[in-house]
Amino acid sequence: MKYLIKRAAVLCASVMMLGSSGVATAASQWHMPTPYGDANLPTKIAYQFAEEIKSKTAGELDIVVHSGASLIKHPEIPRAVKTGQVQLGEVFIGIMGNTHPVFKHDNIPFLATSFDSAEKLWKAAKPEVEKQLNKEGMMLLYTVAWPAQSLYTKAPVNSLADLEGSKMRAYSPSTSRLADLMNTSPTTVQVPEIPQAFSTGIIDAMITSPSTGVNGQAWDYLSHYTDIRAWIPKNIVVVNKRAFKRLNKDTQAVILAAAANAEAKGWVGVREKAKEDTKTLADNGIVVTEPSAELMSELNKIGAIMIDEWQAEAPEIETILANFKQ
Ligand code: PCA
């Protein structure tokens, strides 16, 4: 019986797919889990991306965005897309650092610290990232960057000695390594848990964007923001290759055009967000300062170590770095 029901569902699905041969299609619904809440730029862009596809396919493809890890937990999103549990999803590139070192290009301190150089780094890394995703049965649709990542603490930081022994939030393999090299102890904390982790003493420092600080009302539990602008990480939206291939060519073209629009919007939007959110931190009483020369020189040394370590991990990294330096 179960088998029969399954067969019927499959038949139904194939009838719907007749669209590619020009016969009228029934609307299909796709599910898109995203890791961050609705207030975040990448999530807003995900909604617009879905809306554009729905309107340009006249409702034939309806992508339902499930924000804030409400459908699938963040670390499980890549696997959910890979296995076809969902058709597409959004993920922070850095958390895939342990899958393959090409994904670590995203969280290497002081490699690309301005938006222009981050765009350049993305162009350099993208072909290698696409190759790895392809091996995993996924296809890249678009990326959205975060503002540069800076240091949040409960006291001023003039040099690394001021941070020694503190509990530093980590959100990826690379940020755990960074915390080690800073003589702090890394603790993995997801964005929604940041306020509670600070107030209960699980962490006492973090490196993230002004946007994530504003989002979690950082002024309630810390006082200093040192603008080290250490790296500019990104989210990517990926689609299951088989699901994409099953669509007719017109729908595929609509998706790719919407993805290109989303990416362009992201690079413009993040530049505005970075300024606006840094101002909001200051307006709410956080002491926003430029880093001291001593702190920057210490951090740059750590950055150089991390680039060396990363380079030794796989031949693809050499290719990314060579493309980036061109
Ligand atoms: N916010 C997310 C990812 C990068 C960022 O700015 C976070 O802190 O987890």
CSV table of C-alpha atoms and ligand atoms in Angstrom, one decimal:
chain,number,residue,atom,x,y,z
A,1,MET,CA,0.0,0.0,0.0
A,2,LYS,CA,2.7,2.4,1.0
A,3,TYR,CA,4.5,1.6,-2.2
A,4,LEU,CA,1.4,2.4,-4.2
A,5,ILE,CA,1.0,5.7,-2.6
A,6,LYS,CA,4.6,6.5,-3.3
A,7,ARG,CA,4.2,5.5,-6.9
A,8,ALA,CA,1.2,7.7,-7.2
A,9,ALA,CA,3.1,10.7,-5.8
A,10,VAL,CA,6.0,10.1,-8.2
A,11,LEU,CA,3.6,9.9,-11.2
A,12,CYS,CA,1.9,13.1,-10.0
A,13,ALA,CA,5.3,14.8,-9.8
A,14,SER,CA,6.2,13.6,-13.3
A,15,VAL,CA,2.9,14.9,-14.7
A,16,MET,CA,3.6,18.3,-13.2
A,17,MET,CA,7.1,18.3,-14.8
A,18,LEU,CA,5.6,18.0,-18.3
A,19,GLY,CA,6.1,21.7,-18.4
A,20,SER,CA,9.5,21.2,-20.1
A,21,SER,CA,7.8,19.8,-23.1
A,22,GLY,CA,5.5,22.7,-23.4
A,23,VAL,CA,2.4,21.2,-21.8
A,24,ALA,CA,0.8,23.3,-19.0
A,25,THR,CA,2.4,22.8,-15.7
A,26,ALA,CA,0.9,22.6,-12.2
A,27,ALA,CA,2.5,25.0,-9.7
A,28,SER,CA,5.2,23.5,-7.5
A,29,GLN,CA,6.3,24.5,-4.1
A,30,TRP,CA,9.9,24.5,-3.0
A,31,HIS,CA,11.3,24.9,0.5
A,32,MET,CA,14.2,27.2,1.3
A,33,PRO,CA,15.6,27.0,4.9
A,34,THR,CA,17.7,30.0,5.9
A,35,PRO,CA,19.9,30.3,9.1
A,36,TYR,CA,19.2,33.9,10.2
A,37,GLY,CA,16.1,35.8,11.3
A,38,ASP,CA,14.0,38.2,9.2
A,39,ALA,CA,15.8,41.4,10.3
A,40,ASN,CA,19.0,40.3,8.5
A,41,LEU,CA,19.9,41.5,5.1
A,42,PRO,CA,20.5,38.0,3.6
A,43,THR,CA,17.0,36.9,4.8
A,44,LYS,CA,15.3,40.0,3.3
A,45,ILE,CA,17.1,39.3,0.0
A,46,ALA,CA,15.9,35.6,0.2
A,47,TYR,CA,12.3,36.8,0.4
A,48,GLN,CA,12.8,39.1,-2.5
A,49,PHE,CA,14.5,36.3,-4.5
A,50,ALA,CA,11.5,34.0,-3.9
A,51,GLU,CA,9.0,36.8,-4.7
A,52,GLU,CA,10.7,37.6,-8.0
A,53,ILE,CA,10.7,33.9,-9.0
A,54,LYS,CA,7.0,33.5,-8.1
A,55,SER,CA,6.0,36.6,-10.0
A,56,LYS,CA,8.1,35.9,-13.1
A,57,THR,CA,6.9,32.3,-13.3
A,58,ALA,CA,3.3,33.4,-12.8
A,59,GLY,CA,3.1,31.4,-9.6
A,60,GLU,CA,4.4,28.2,-11.2
A,61,LEU,CA,7.3,28.0,-8.8
A,62,ASP,CA,6.6,29.1,-5.3
A,63,ILE,CA,9.6,29.1,-3.0
A,64,VAL,CA,8.7,29.2,0.7
A,65,VAL,CA,11.4,30.8,2.8
A,66,HIS,CA,11.8,29.3,6.3
A,67,SER,CA,14.0,31.8,8.1
A,68,GLY,CA,15.8,31.7,11.3
A,69,ALA,CA,16.7,28.0,11.1
A,70,SER,CA,13.0,27.2,11.7
A,71,LEU,CA,12.8,24.3,9.3
A,72,ILE,CA,16.4,22.9,9.4
A,73,LYS,CA,19.1,23.7,11.9
A,74,HIS,CA,21.9,25.8,10.4
A,75,PRO,CA,24.7,23.1,10.4
A,76,GLU,CA,22.3,20.6,8.8
A,77,ILE,CA,21.2,22.9,5.9
A,78,PRO,CA,23.9,21.8,3.4
A,79,ARG,CA,23.1,18.1,3.9
A,80,ALA,CA,19.3,18.8,3.6
A,81,VAL,CA,20.0,20.4,0.2
A,82,LYS,CA,22.5,17.8,-0.9
A,83,THR,CA,20.1,14.9,-0.2
A,84,GLY,CA,17.1,16.7,-1.7
A,85,GLN,CA,15.2,16.9,1.6
A,86,VAL,CA,14.7,20.5,0.6
A,87,GLN,CA,15.3,21.9,-2.9
A,88,LEU,CA,17.5,24.9,-1.9
A,89,GLY,CA,18.8,26.6,1.2
A,90,GLU,CA,21.1,29.3,2.6
A,91,VAL,CA,24.2,28.7,4.6
A,92,PHE,CA,27.1,30.6,6.1
A,93,ILE,CA,30.1,29.6,4.0
A,94,GLY,CA,32.5,29.4,7.0
A,95,ILE,CA,30.6,26.6,8.7
A,96,MET,CA,31.5,24.3,5.8
A,97,GLY,CA,35.2,24.8,6.5
A,98,ASN,CA,35.6,21.2,7.7
A,99,THR,CA,33.9,19.9,4.6
A,100,HIS,CA,36.6,21.2,2.3
A,101,PRO,CA,39.3,24.0,2.9
A,102,VAL,CA,38.0,26.0,-0.1
A,103,PHE,CA,35.1,27.1,2.1
A,104,LYS,CA,37.6,28.6,4.6
A,105,HIS,CA,38.4,31.4,2.2
A,106,ASP,CA,35.5,33.0,3.9
A,107,ASN,CA,36.8,33.4,7.4
A,108,ILE,CA,40.6,34.1,7.0
A,109,PRO,CA,41.5,37.1,9.0
A,110,PHE,CA,43.1,40.1,7.1
A,111,LEU,CA,43.0,38.5,3.7
A,112,ALA,CA,40.2,40.7,2.3
A,113,THR,CA,39.0,43.5,4.6
A,114,SER,CA,37.3,46.0,2.3
A,115,PHE,CA,34.1,45.2,0.3
A,116,ASP,CA,36.0,45.7,-3.0
A,117,SER,CA,38.7,43.2,-2.0
A,118,ALA,CA,36.0,40.8,-0.6
A,119,GLU,CA,34.3,40.9,-4.0
A,120,LYS,CA,37.7,40.1,-5.6
A,121,LEU,CA,38.3,37.3,-3.2
A,122,TRP,CA,34.9,35.9,-4.0
A,123,LYS,CA,35.6,36.0,-7.7
A,124,ALA,CA,38.9,34.1,-7.0
A,125,ALA,CA,37.3,31.5,-4.8
A,126,LYS,CA,34.0,31.0,-6.6
A,127,PRO,CA,35.1,28.5,-9.2
A,128,GLU,CA,36.7,26.3,-6.5
A,129,VAL,CA,33.6,26.6,-4.3
A,130,GLU,CA,31.4,25.6,-7.2
A,131,LYS,CA,33.5,22.6,-8.0
A,132,GLN,CA,33.2,21.3,-4.4
A,133,LEU,CA,29.4,22.0,-4.3
A,134,ASN,CA,29.0,20.2,-7.6
A,135,LYS,CA,30.7,17.1,-6.1
A,136,GLU,CA,28.2,17.3,-3.3
A,137,GLY,CA,25.2,17.5,-5.8
A,138,MET,CA,24.6,21.2,-5.3
A,139,MET,CA,24.8,24.3,-7.5
A,140,LEU,CA,25.6,27.8,-6.3
A,141,LEU,CA,22.9,30.4,-6.9
A,142,TYR,CA,24.1,33.6,-5.2
A,143,THR,CA,26.1,35.0,-2.3
A,144,VAL,CA,25.3,37.8,0.2
A,145,ALA,CA,28.2,39.3,2.3
A,146,TRP,CA,28.1,40.4,5.9
A,147,PRO,CA,29.7,43.6,7.0
A,148,ALA,CA,33.3,43.3,8.2
A,149,GLN,CA,33.8,41.4,11.4
A,150,SER,CA,35.0,43.4,14.5
A,151,LEU,CA,35.7,42.8,18.1
A,152,TYR,CA,33.0,43.1,20.9
A,153,THR,CA,34.1,43.1,24.5
A,154,LYS,CA,33.1,44.2,28.0
A,155,ALA,CA,36.3,46.4,28.4
A,156,PRO,CA,38.7,48.3,26.2
A,157,VAL,CA,41.2,46.2,24.3
A,158,ASN,CA,44.5,47.8,23.5
A,159,SER,CA,46.5,44.6,22.9
A,160,LEU,CA,45.9,40.9,22.9
A,161,ALA,CA,47.1,40.8,26.5
A,162,ASP,CA,43.8,42.4,27.4
A,163,LEU,CA,41.9,39.4,26.1
A,164,GLU,CA,44.1,36.7,27.4
A,165,GLY,CA,42.1,33.8,28.9
A,166,SER,CA,38.7,35.2,27.8
A,167,LYS,CA,36.0,33.1,26.4
A,168,MET,CA,35.6,34.0,22.7
A,169,ARG,CA,32.6,33.1,20.6
A,170,ALA,CA,33.4,31.0,17.6
A,171,TYR,CA,31.1,30.3,14.6
A,172,SER,CA,33.3,28.2,12.3
A,173,PRO,CA,36.4,26.0,12.3
A,174,SER,CA,38.5,29.1,11.3
A,175,THR,CA,37.2,31.3,14.1
A,176,SER,CA,37.9,28.5,16.6
A,177,ARG,CA,41.5,28.4,15.4
A,178,LEU,CA,41.6,32.2,15.6
A,179,ALA,CA,40.4,32.2,19.2
A,180,ASP,CA,43.2,29.7,20.0
A,181,LEU,CA,45.9,31.8,18.4
A,182,MET,CA,44.6,34.9,20.3
A,183,ASN,CA,45.1,32.9,23.6
A,184,THR,CA,41.4,32.9,24.3
A,185,SER,CA,39.1,29.8,24.5
A,186,PRO,CA,36.6,29.3,21.7
A,187,THR,CA,33.0,28.5,22.4
A,188,THR,CA,30.5,27.9,19.6
A,189,VAL,CA,27.4,29.9,20.1
A,190,GLN,CA,24.6,30.4,17.5
A,191,VAL,CA,23.3,34.0,16.8
A,192,PRO,CA,20.0,33.7,18.7
A,193,GLU,CA,21.9,32.5,21.8
A,194,ILE,CA,24.4,35.4,21.9
A,195,PRO,CA,22.6,37.6,24.4
A,196,GLN,CA,22.1,34.8,26.9
A,197,ALA,CA,25.7,33.5,26.4
A,198,PHE,CA,27.1,36.9,27.4
A,199,SER,CA,24.8,37.4,30.3
A,200,THR,CA,25.5,34.0,31.8
A,201,GLY,CA,29.2,34.3,31.2
A,202,ILE,CA,29.5,31.5,28.6
A,203,ILE,CA,31.3,34.0,26.4
A,204,ASP,CA,32.8,37.4,27.2
A,205,ALA,CA,34.0,38.5,23.7
A,206,MET,CA,33.0,37.9,20.1
A,207,ILE,CA,34.0,38.9,16.6
A,208,THR,CA,31.1,39.5,14.3
A,209,SER,CA,29.4,42.2,12.2
A,210,PRO,CA,27.9,45.5,13.4
A,211,SER,CA,24.6,44.0,12.1
A,212,THR,CA,24.7,41.0,14.3
A,213,GLY,CA,25.6,43.2,17.3
A,214,VAL,CA,22.6,45.5,16.5
A,215,ASN,CA,20.3,42.5,15.9
A,216,GLY,CA,21.1,41.1,19.4
A,217,GLN,CA,21.1,44.5,21.1
A,218,ALA,CA,24.8,44.1,22.1
A,219,TRP,CA,24.5,47.3,24.3
A,220,ASP,CA,22.6,45.3,26.8
A,221,TYR,CA,25.5,43.1,27.8
A,222,LEU,CA,28.8,44.6,26.5
A,223,SER,CA,30.4,48.0,26.1
A,224,HIS,CA,33.2,48.1,23.6
A,225,TYR,CA,33.4,47.6,19.8
A,226,THR,CA,36.9,47.7,18.4
A,227,ASP,CA,36.7,48.1,14.6
A,228,ILE,CA,39.4,45.6,13.5
A,229,ARG,CA,37.5,44.7,10.3
A,230,ALA,CA,39.2,41.3,10.2
A,231,TRP,CA,37.3,39.6,7.3
A,232,ILE,CA,34.1,39.9,5.3
A,233,PRO,CA,32.2,36.6,5.4
A,234,LYS,CA,29.3,35.5,3.2
A,235,ASN,CA,26.2,33.4,3.0
A,236,ILE,CA,25.5,31.3,-0.1
A,237,VAL,CA,22.3,30.1,-1.5
A,238,VAL,CA,22.6,26.6,-3.0
A,239,VAL,CA,20.1,24.5,-5.0
A,240,ASN,CA,20.0,20.7,-5.3
A,241,LYS,CA,21.3,19.9,-8.8
A,242,ARG,CA,18.7,17.3,-9.6
A,243,ALA,CA,15.8,19.5,-8.5
A,244,PHE,CA,17.2,22.3,-10.7
A,245,LYS,CA,17.7,20.1,-13.8
A,246,ARG,CA,14.1,18.8,-13.5
A,247,LEU,CA,12.8,22.4,-14.1
A,248,ASN,CA,12.1,23.6,-17.6
A,249,LYS,CA,14.6,25.9,-19.3
A,250,ASP,CA,12.5,29.0,-18.8
A,251,THR,CA,12.1,28.5,-15.1
A,252,GLN,CA,15.8,27.8,-14.8
A,253,ALA,CA,16.5,31.1,-16.5
A,254,VAL,CA,14.2,32.9,-14.2
A,255,ILE,CA,15.9,31.5,-11.1
A,256,LEU,CA,19.4,32.4,-12.5
A,257,ALA,CA,18.3,35.9,-13.2
A,258,ALA,CA,16.8,36.3,-9.8
A,259,ALA,CA,20.0,34.9,-8.3
A,260,ALA,CA,22.1,37.5,-10.2
A,261,ASN,CA,19.8,40.3,-8.9
A,262,ALA,CA,20.0,39.0,-5.4
A,263,GLU,CA,23.8,39.0,-5.5
A,264,ALA,CA,24.0,42.5,-6.9
A,265,LYS,CA,21.5,43.8,-4.3
A,266,GLY,CA,23.6,42.1,-1.6
A,267,TRP,CA,26.9,43.8,-2.5
A,268,VAL,CA,25.2,47.2,-2.5
A,269,GLY,CA,23.0,46.6,0.5
A,270,VAL,CA,25.8,45.4,2.8
A,271,ARG,CA,27.8,48.5,2.3
A,272,GLU,CA,24.9,50.6,3.5
A,273,LYS,CA,24.1,48.2,6.4
A,274,ALA,CA,27.7,48.3,7.6
A,275,LYS,CA,27.6,52.1,8.1
A,276,GLU,CA,24.1,52.2,9.4
A,277,ASP,CA,24.6,49.5,12.0
A,278,THR,CA,28.0,50.8,13.2
A,279,LYS,CA,26.2,54.1,13.9
A,280,THR,CA,23.4,52.3,15.8
A,281,LEU,CA,25.9,50.6,18.1
A,282,ALA,CA,27.4,54.0,18.9
A,283,ASP,CA,24.0,55.7,19.3
A,284,ASN,CA,23.1,53.0,21.9
A,285,GLY,CA,26.2,53.8,24.0
A,286,ILE,CA,28.7,51.3,22.8
A,287,VAL,CA,32.2,52.8,22.7
A,288,VAL,CA,33.2,52.4,19.0
A,289,THR,CA,36.9,52.8,18.4
A,290,GLU,CA,39.6,52.2,15.8
A,291,PRO,CA,42.1,49.5,17.0
A,292,SER,CA,45.5,50.4,18.4
A,293,ALA,CA,48.6,49.9,16.2
A,294,GLU,CA,49.8,47.3,18.7
A,295,LEU,CA,46.6,45.2,18.5
A,296,MET,CA,46.6,45.4,14.7
A,297,SER,CA,50.2,44.3,14.5
A,298,GLU,CA,49.5,41.3,16.8
A,299,LEU,CA,46.4,40.3,14.8
A,300,ASN,CA,48.1,40.7,11.5
A,301,LYS,CA,50.7,38.2,12.6
A,302,ILE,CA,48.0,35.7,13.5
A,303,GLY,CA,46.4,36.4,10.1
A,304,ALA,CA,49.6,35.5,8.4
A,305,ILE,CA,49.9,32.2,10.4
A,306,MET,CA,46.3,31.3,9.4
A,307,ILE,CA,46.9,32.0,5.7
A,308,ASP,CA,50.0,29.7,5.8
A,309,GLU,CA,48.1,27.0,7.6
A,310,TRP,CA,45.3,27.2,5.2
A,311,GLN,CA,47.5,27.2,2.1
A,312,ALA,CA,49.1,23.9,3.3
A,313,GLU,CA,45.6,22.2,3.5
A,314,ALA,CA,44.9,21.7,-0.2
A,315,PRO,CA,46.2,22.5,-3.7
A,316,GLU,CA,43.0,24.4,-4.5
A,317,ILE,CA,44.0,27.1,-1.9
A,318,GLU,CA,47.1,28.0,-4.0
A,319,THR,CA,44.8,28.5,-7.0
A,320,ILE,CA,42.4,30.8,-5.0
A,321,LEU,CA,45.3,32.9,-3.6
A,322,ALA,CA,46.9,33.2,-7.1
A,323,ASN,CA,43.6,34.3,-8.6
A,324,PHE,CA,43.1,36.8,-5.8
A,325,LYS,CA,46.5,38.3,-6.1
A,326,GLN,CA,46.3,38.8,-9.9
B,1,PCA,N1,26.8,37.4,11.6
B,1,PCA,C1,26.7,35.9,11.6
B,1,PCA,C2,27.7,35.5,10.6
B,1,PCA,C3,28.5,36.6,10.3
B,1,PCA,C4,27.9,37.8,10.9
B,1,PCA,O1,28.2,39.0,10.8
B,1,PCA,C5,27.2,35.4,13.0
B,1,PCA,O2,27.7,36.2,13.8
B,1,PCA,O3,27.0,34.2,13.2
